[in-house]
Coordinates of C-alpha atoms and ligand atoms in Angstrom, one line a residue:
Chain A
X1 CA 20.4 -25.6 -18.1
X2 CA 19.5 -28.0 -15.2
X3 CA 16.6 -30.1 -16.7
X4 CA 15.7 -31.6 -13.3
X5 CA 15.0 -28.4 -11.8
X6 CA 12.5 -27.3 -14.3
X7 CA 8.8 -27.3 -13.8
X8 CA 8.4 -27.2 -10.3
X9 CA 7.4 -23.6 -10.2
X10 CA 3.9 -23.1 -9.7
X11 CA 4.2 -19.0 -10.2
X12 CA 6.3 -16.3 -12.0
X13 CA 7.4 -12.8 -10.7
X14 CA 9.0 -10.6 -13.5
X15 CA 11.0 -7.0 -12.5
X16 CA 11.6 -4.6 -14.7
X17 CA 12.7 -0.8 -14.3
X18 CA 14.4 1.4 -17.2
X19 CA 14.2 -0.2 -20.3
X20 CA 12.3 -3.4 -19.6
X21 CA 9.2 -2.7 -21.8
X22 CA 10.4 -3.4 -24.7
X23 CA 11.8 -6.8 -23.4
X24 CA 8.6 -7.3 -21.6
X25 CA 6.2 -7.1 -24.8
X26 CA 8.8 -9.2 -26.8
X27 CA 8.8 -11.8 -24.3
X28 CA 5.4 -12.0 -23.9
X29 CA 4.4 -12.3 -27.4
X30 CA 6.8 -15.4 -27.6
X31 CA 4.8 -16.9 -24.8
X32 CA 2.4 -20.2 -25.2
X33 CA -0.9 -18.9 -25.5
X34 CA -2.0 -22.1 -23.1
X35 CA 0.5 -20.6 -20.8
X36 CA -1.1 -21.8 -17.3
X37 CA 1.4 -20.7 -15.1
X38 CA 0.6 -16.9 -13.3
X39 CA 3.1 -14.5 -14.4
X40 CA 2.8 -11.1 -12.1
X41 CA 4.8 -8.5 -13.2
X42 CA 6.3 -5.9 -10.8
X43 CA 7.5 -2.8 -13.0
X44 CA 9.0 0.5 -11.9
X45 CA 7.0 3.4 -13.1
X46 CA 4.8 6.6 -12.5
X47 CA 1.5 5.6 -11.3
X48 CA -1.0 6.8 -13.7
X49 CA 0.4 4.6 -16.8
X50 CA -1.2 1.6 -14.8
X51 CA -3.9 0.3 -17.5
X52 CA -1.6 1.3 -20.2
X53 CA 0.7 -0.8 -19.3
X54 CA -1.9 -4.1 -19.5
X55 CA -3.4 -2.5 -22.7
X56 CA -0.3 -2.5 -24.3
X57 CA 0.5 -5.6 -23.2
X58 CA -2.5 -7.2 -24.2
X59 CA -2.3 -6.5 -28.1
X60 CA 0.8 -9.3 -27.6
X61 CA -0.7 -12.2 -26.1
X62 CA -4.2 -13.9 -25.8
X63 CA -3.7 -14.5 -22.1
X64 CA -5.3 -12.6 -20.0
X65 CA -3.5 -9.4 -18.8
X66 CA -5.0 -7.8 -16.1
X67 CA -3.6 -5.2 -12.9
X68 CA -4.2 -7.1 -10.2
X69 CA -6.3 -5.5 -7.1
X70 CA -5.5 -5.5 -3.2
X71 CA -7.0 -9.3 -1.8
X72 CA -7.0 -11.1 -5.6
X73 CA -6.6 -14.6 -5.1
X74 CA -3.6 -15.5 -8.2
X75 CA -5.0 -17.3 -11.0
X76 CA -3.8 -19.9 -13.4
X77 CA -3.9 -18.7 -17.0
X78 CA -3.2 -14.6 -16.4
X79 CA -0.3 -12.1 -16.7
X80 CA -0.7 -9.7 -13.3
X81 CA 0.5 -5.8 -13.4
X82 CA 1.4 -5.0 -10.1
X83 CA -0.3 -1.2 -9.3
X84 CA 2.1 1.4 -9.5
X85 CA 2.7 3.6 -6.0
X86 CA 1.9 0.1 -4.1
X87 CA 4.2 -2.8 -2.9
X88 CA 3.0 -6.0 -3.6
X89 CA 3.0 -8.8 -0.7
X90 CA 1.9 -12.2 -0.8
X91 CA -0.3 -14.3 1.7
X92 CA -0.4 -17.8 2.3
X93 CA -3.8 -18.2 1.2
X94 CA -2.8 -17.2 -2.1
X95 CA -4.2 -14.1 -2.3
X96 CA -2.4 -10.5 -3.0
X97 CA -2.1 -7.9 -0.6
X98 CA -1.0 -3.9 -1.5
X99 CA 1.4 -2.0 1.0
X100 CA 2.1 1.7 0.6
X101 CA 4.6 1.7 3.3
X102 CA 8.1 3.6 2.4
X103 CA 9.8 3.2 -0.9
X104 CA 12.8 0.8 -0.9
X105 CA 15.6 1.3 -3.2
X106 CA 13.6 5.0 -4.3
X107 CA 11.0 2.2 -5.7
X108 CA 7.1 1.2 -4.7
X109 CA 6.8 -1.3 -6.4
X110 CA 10.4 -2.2 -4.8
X111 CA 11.0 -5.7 -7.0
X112 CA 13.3 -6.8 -3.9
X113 CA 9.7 -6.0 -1.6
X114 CA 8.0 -8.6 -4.3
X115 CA 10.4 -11.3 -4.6
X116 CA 10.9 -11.6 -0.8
X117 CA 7.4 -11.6 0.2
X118 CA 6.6 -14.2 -2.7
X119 CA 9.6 -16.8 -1.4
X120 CA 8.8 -16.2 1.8
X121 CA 4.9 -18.0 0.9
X122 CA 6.3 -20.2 -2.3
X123 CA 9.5 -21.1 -1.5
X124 CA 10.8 -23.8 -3.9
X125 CA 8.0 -23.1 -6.4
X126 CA 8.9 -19.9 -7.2
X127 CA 10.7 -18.0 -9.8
X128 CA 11.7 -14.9 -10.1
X129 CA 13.4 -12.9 -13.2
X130 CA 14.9 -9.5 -13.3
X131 CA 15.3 -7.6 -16.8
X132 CA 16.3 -4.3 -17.6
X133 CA 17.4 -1.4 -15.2
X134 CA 19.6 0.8 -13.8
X135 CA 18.6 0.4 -10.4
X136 CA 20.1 -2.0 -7.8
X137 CA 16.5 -3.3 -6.8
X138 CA 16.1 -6.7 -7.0
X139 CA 19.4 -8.1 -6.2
X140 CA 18.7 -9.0 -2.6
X141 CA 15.2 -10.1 -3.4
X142 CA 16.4 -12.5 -5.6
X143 CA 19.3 -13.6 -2.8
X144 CA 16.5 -14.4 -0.6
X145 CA 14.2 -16.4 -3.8
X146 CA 17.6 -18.4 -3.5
X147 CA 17.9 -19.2 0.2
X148 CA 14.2 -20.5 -0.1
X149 CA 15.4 -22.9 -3.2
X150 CA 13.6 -20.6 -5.4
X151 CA 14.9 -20.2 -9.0
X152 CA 16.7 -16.5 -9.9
X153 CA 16.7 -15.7 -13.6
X154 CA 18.6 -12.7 -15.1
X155 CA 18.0 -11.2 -18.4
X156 CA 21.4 -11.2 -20.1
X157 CA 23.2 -7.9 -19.9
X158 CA 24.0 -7.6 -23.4
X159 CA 20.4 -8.1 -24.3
X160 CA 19.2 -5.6 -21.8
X161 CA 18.5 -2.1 -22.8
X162 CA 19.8 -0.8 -19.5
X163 CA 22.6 -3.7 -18.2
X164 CA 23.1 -2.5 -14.7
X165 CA 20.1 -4.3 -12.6
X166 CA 20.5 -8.1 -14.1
X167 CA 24.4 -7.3 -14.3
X168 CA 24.4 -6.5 -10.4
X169 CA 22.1 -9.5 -9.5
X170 CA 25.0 -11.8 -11.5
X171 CA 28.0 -10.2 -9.6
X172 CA 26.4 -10.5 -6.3
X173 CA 25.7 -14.1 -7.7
X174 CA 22.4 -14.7 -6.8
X175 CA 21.2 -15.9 -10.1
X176 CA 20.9 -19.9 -11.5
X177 CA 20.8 -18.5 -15.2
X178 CA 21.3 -16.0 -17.6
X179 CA 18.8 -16.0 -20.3
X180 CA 18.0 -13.1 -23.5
X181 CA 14.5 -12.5 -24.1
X182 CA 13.5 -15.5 -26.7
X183 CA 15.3 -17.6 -24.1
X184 CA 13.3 -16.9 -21.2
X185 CA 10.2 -17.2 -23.3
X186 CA 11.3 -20.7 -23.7
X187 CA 11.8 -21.6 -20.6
X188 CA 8.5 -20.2 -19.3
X189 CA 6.8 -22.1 -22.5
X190 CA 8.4 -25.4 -20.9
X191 CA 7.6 -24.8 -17.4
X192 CA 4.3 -24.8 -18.8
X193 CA 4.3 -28.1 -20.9
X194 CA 5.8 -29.8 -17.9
X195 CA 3.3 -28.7 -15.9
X196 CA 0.2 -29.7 -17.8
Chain B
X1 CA 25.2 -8.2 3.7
X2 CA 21.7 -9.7 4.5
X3 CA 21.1 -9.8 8.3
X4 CA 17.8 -10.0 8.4
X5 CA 15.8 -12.2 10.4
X6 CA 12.8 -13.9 8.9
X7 CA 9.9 -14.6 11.5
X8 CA 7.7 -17.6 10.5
X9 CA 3.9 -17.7 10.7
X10 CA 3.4 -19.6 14.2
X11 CA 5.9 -17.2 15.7
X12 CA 3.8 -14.1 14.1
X13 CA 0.9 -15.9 15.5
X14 CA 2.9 -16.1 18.7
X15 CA 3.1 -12.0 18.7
X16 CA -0.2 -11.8 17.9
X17 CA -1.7 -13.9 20.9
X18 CA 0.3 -11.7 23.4
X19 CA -0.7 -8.6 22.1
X20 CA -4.5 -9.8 22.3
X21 CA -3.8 -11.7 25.8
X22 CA -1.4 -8.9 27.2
X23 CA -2.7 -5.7 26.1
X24 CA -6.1 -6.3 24.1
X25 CA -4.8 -4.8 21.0
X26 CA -6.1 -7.8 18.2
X27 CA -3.9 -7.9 15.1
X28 CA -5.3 -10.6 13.8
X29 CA -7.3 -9.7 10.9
X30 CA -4.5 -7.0 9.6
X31 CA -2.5 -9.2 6.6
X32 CA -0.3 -11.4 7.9
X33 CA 2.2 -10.6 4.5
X34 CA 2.4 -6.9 5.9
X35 CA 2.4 -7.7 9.6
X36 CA 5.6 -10.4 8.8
X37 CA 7.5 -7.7 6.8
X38 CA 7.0 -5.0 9.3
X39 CA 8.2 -7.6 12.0
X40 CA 10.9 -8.4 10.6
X41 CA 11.6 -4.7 10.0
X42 CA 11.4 -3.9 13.5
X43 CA 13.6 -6.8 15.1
X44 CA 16.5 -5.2 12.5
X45 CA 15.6 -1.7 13.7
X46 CA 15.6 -2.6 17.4
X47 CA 19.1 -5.6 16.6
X48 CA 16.8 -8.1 18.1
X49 CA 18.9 -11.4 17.8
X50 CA 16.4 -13.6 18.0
X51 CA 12.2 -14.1 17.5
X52 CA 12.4 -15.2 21.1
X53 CA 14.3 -12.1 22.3
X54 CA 11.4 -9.8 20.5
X55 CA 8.7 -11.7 22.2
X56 CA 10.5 -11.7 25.5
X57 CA 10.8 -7.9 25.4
X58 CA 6.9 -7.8 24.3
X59 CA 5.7 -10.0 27.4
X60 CA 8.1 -7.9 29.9
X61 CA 7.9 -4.2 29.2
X62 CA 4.2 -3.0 28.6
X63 CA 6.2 0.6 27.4
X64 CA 7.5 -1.4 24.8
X65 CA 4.0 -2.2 23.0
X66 CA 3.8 2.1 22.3
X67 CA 6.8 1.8 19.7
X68 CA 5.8 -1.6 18.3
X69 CA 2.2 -0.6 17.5
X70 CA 4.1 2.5 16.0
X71 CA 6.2 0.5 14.1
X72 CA 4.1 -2.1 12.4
X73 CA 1.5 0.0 11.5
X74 CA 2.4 1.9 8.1
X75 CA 1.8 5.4 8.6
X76 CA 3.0 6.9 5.1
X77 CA 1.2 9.6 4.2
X78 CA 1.0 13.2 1.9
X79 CA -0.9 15.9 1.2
X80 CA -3.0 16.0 -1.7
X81 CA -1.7 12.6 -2.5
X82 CA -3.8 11.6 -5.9
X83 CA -4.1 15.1 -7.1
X84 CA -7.3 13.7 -8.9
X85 CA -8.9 12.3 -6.4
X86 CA -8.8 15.9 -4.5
X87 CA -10.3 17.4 -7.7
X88 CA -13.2 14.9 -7.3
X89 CA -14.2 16.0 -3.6
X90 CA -13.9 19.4 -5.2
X91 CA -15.7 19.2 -8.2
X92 CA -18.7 16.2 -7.5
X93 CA -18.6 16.0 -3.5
X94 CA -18.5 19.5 -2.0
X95 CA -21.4 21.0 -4.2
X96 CA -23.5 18.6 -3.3
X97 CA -22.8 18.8 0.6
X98 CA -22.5 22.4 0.6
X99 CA -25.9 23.7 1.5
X100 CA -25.8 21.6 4.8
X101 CA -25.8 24.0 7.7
X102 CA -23.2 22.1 9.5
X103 CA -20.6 19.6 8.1
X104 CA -19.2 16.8 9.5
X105 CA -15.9 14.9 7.8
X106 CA -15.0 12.0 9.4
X107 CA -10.7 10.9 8.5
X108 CA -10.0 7.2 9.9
X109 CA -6.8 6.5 9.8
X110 CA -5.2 10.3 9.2
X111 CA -1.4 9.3 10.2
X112 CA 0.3 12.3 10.8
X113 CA -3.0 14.4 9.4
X114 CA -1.0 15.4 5.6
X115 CA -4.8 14.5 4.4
X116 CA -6.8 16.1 6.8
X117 CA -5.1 19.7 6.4
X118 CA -5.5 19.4 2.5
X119 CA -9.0 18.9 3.0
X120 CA -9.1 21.7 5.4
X121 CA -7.5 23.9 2.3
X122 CA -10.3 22.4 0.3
X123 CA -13.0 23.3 2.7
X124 CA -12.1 26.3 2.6
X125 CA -11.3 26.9 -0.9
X126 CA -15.2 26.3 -1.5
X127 CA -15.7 28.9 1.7
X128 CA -17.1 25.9 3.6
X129 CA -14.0 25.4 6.2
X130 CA -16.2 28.1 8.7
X131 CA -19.1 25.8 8.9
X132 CA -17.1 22.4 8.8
X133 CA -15.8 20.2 11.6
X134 CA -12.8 17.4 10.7
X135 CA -12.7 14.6 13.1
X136 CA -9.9 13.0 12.4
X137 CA -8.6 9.6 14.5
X138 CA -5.8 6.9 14.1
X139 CA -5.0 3.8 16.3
X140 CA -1.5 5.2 17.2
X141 CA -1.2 7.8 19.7
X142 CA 2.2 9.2 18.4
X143 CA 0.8 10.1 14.4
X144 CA -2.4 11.8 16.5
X145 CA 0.0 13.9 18.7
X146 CA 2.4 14.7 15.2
X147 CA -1.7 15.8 13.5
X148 CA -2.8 17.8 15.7
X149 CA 0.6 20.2 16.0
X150 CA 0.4 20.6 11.7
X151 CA 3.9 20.8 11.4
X152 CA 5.5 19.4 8.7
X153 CA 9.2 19.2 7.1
X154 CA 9.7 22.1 4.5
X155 CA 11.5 19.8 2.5
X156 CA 8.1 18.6 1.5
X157 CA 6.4 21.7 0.5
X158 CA 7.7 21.5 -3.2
X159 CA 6.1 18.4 -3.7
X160 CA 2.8 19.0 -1.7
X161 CA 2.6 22.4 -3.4
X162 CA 3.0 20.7 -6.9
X163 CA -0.2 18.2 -6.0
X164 CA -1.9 21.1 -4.8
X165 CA -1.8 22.5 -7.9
X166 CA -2.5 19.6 -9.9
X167 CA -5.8 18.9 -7.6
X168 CA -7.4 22.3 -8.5
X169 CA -5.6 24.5 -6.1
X170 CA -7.1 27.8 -6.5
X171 CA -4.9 30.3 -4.3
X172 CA -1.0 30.2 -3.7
X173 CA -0.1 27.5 -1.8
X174 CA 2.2 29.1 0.5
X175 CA -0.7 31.1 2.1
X176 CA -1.4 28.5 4.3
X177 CA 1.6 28.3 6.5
X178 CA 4.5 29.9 7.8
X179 CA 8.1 28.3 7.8
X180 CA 10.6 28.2 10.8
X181 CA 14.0 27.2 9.9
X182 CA 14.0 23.3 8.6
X183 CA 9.7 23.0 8.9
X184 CA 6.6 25.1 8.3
X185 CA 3.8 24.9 10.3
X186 CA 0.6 25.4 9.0
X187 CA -2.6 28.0 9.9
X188 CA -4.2 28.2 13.1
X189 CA -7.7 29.2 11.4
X190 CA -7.3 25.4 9.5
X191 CA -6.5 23.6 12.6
X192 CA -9.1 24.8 14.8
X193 CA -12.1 23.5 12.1
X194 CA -10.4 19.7 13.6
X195 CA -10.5 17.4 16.4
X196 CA -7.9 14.9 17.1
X197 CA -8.5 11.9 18.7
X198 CA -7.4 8.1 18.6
X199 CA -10.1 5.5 17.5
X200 CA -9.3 1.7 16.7
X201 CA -11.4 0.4 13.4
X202 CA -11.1 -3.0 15.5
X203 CA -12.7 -2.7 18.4
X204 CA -14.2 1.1 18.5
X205 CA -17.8 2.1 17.4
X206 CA -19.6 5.0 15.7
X207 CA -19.3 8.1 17.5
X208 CA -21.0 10.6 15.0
X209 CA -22.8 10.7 11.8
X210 CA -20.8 12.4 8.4
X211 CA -21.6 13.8 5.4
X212 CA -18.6 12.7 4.3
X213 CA -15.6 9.4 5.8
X214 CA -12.7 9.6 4.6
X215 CA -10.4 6.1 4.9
X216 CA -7.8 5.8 2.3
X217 CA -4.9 3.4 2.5
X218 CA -6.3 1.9 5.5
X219 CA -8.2 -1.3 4.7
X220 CA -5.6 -3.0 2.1
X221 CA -4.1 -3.4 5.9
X222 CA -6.8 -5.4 6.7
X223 CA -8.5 -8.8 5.1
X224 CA -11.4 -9.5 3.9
X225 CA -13.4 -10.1 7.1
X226 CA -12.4 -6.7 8.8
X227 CA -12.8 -4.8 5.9
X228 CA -16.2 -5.9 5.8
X229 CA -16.7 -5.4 9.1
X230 CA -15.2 -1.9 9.0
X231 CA -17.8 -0.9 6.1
X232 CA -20.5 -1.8 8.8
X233 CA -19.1 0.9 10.7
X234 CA -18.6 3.1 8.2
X235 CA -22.0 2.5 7.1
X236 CA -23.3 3.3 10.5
X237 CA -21.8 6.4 10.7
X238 CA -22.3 8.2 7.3
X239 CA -25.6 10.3 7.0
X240 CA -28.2 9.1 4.1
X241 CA -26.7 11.0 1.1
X242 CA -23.6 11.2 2.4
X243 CA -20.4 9.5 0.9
X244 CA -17.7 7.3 1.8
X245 CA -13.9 7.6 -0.1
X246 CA -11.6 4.8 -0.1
X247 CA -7.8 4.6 -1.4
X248 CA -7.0 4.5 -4.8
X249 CA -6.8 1.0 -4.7
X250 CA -9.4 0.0 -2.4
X251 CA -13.6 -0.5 -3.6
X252 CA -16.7 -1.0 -1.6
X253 CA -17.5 -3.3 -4.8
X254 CA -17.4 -6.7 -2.8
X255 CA -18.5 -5.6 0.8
X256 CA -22.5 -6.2 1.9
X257 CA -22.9 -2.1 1.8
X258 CA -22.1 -2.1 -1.5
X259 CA -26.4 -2.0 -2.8
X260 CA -26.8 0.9 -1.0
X261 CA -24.2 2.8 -2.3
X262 CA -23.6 4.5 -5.8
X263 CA -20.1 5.0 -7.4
X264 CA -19.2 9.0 -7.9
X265 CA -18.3 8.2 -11.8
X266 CA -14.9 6.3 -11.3
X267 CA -13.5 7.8 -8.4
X268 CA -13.0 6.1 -5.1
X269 CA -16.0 8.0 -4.0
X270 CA -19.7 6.1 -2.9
X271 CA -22.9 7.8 -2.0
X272 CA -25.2 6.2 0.1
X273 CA -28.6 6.5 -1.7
X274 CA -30.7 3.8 0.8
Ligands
SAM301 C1 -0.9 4.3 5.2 S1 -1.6 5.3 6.5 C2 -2.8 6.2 5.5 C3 -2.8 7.6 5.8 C4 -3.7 8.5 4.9 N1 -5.1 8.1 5.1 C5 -3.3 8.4 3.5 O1 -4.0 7.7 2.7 O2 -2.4 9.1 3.1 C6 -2.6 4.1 7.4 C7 -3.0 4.5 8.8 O3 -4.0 3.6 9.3 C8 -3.8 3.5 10.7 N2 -4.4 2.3 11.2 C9 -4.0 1.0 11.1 N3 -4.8 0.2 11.8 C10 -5.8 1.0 12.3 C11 -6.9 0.7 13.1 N4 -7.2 -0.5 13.5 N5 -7.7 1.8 13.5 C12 -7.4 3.0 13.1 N6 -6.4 3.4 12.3 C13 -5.5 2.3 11.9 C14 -2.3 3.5 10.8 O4 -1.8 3.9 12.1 C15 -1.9 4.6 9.8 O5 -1.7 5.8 10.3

């Protein structure tokens, strides 16, 4: 892994679609409780399991998990849920904004919708990771995270529950690295002690 | 693969200025996030080559500004979309407006109307619908003209008949319209109770006063400083008692209403009580 490129990012965007709980709470509970760095999460998913989802995911970490809302300015020290049945954009002021235009890829959240908007306002200090699915979305978002010197993570197929969506990001080769779940933990826990 | 062009934020604010200089139409509060996507969408929809080209087009053919407010504006819609929230204006909201001799529902921003026929089914569900009016308005012409003909694809009906069910329907949902070939259309006796008009939340002021405004999936559109501006006029035009419903992810929690107004237990739903 590139050392120099490490610790520029200044937020986090996670997808996830079939499978990537169970990645998601294992990572998680591996992370630095100091963690600074804003993680949002973008997950496919029916819409009423929204405060579930941070529930659950609060019993494995003591930073804050919250969903975020429509016009939420991103804050240091908090793991976001993106609301289900809602695209997620990103302004330049740093705040959130919710879209319920048409699905893309049969998804709202659509990951790809996320990760564009996000490198389109954070370019270079951006990255973006995409775990378990067996959809296509997130491939071309994470193209674009790419073209705007962003870094592209993928969990590794093998330790994916459902290989297809990281699997398709690496063929289209729009990912810097390939990382299973304690791995990624790691390298968010040193993004984070490079930052402070 | 990717052939998208990306606009940049001076040449959105570019658009923006023409639009407001050109035509009057002022884009400026909507988010700039959405607006950027949307553009972007719309140069690969019409094969615009460049930003320039898009612009050019925009400053040359006035016919042209019809299909681009069309296409930037999200107009997405359903019926009973949050079947809970329908049970809400069943359960807690109509009871408590029902003894009015006249009601007024006010629907800004009804796309192509999905939400103002369900709350016509509603209406008259709780044999209200005789006694009811439902003005219902959007800032693009073309979704106002689709609303007022309540004719929809019957590849929806499945769906729609499933949140129907799920929001408290009471009767079978098929009553309320007739299919022809590939679309139903639905009853005359639920689109008489509503008038059709278009209305901009920018620039256009109260015309009535409600018992009830309807605006869901409207304001996340918008920032900060039209939203509040918008709850002004909201404010303005809802009766004392009467309540405002927002989208289930929108609140009235930060805006300078906000003291007036009480919370319908957790739904989306305010009363004004000052
Ligand atoms: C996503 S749709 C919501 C439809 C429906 N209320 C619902 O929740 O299903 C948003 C609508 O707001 C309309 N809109 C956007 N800007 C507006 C404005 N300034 N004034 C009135 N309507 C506006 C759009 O044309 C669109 O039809």
């Amino acid at each position: 892994m590139a050392q120099g490129e490490i610790g520029i990012s200044k937020l986090v965007l996670i997808g996830g679609s079939a499978g990537s709980l169970e990645a998601l709470l294992d990572i998680v509970s591996n992370l630095d409780s100091a963690m600074q760095i804003p993680i949002i999460l973008v997950l496919h998913r029916k819409s009423s399991s929204d405060s579930l989802l941070s529930d659950l995911l609060s019993t494995k970490t003591k930073i804050a998990v919250k969903e975020i809302e429509d016009k939420e300015k991103v804050q240091a020290a908090h793991i976001y849920v993106a609301p289900g049945d809602y695209h997620i954009l990103f302004e330049a002021d740093g705040t959130v904004a919710l879209d319920d235009s048409e699905k893309v890829n049969y998804s709202r959240p659509s990951i790809d919708v996320a990760f564009e908007s996000a490198a389109e306002i954070y370019g270079a200090s951006l990255c973006c990771m995409l775990l378990s699915g067996a959809n296509s979305d997130g491939t071309n978002g994470l193209r674009y995270v790419k073209e705007r010197k962003g870094v592209a993570i993928a969990q590794a197929p093998q330790a994916a529950e459902v290989a297809f969506m990281p699997q398709n990001a690496i063929d289209n080769r729009v990912v810097d690295y390939v990382l299973d779940n304690k791995e990624i933990a790691n390298y968010l826990n040193r993004l984070n002690a490079e930052k402070a | 693969m990717r052939t998208e062009i990306h606009i940049t934020e001076e040449q959105l604010q570019l658009l923006l200025n023409s639009l407001w200089d050109l035509y009057g139409y002022d884009l400026n509060n909507y988010s700039k996030a959405s607006l950027t996507r949307r553009v972007t969408r719309l140069m690969a929809l019409d094969r615009f080559p460049s930003f320039a080209e898009l612009l050019y087009k925009v400053k040359s053919d006035k016919h042209y500004l019809k299909h681009l407010i069309e296409e930037i504006t999200v107009n997405v819609t359903e019926m009973f979309r949050d079947p809970p929230f329908y049970k809400a204006l069943r359960n807690l909201v109509l009871p408590e407006i029902a003894s009015k001799p006249f009601i007024r529902i006010w629907h800004a921003g009804c796309a192509t109307g999905e939400e103002v026929f369900s709350m016509a089914i509603l209406l008259h569900e709780c044999n209200l619908l005789n006694k009811s009016l439902l003005y219902a308005t959007d800032i693009n012409p073309d979704v106002v003209e689709k609303a007022k003909k309540g004719i929809f694809p019957i590849s929806q009906m499945k769906e729609y008949s499933e949140n129907y069910m799920a929001s408290g329907g009471t009767g079978d949902f098929s009553q309320y319209y007739t299919a022809k070939y590939d679309h139903v259309i639905f009853n005359k006796s639920l689109r008489e109770r509503m008038i059709y008009s278009t209305h901009n939340l920018v620039s256009d002021s109260s015309f009535n006063e409600f018992q009830l405004v309807i605006c869901r999936n409207v304001l996340i559109y918008f920032d900060k400083d039209l939203q509040s501006r918008v709850f002004e006029l909201f404010d303005n035009s809802i009766e004392q008692l009467g309540y405002l419903a927002l989208g289930a992810k929108e609140t009235l929690k930060f805006s300078g209403i906000y003291p007036k107004y009480k919370q319908v237990e957790k739904e989306k739903i305010w009363r004004k009580e000052k």
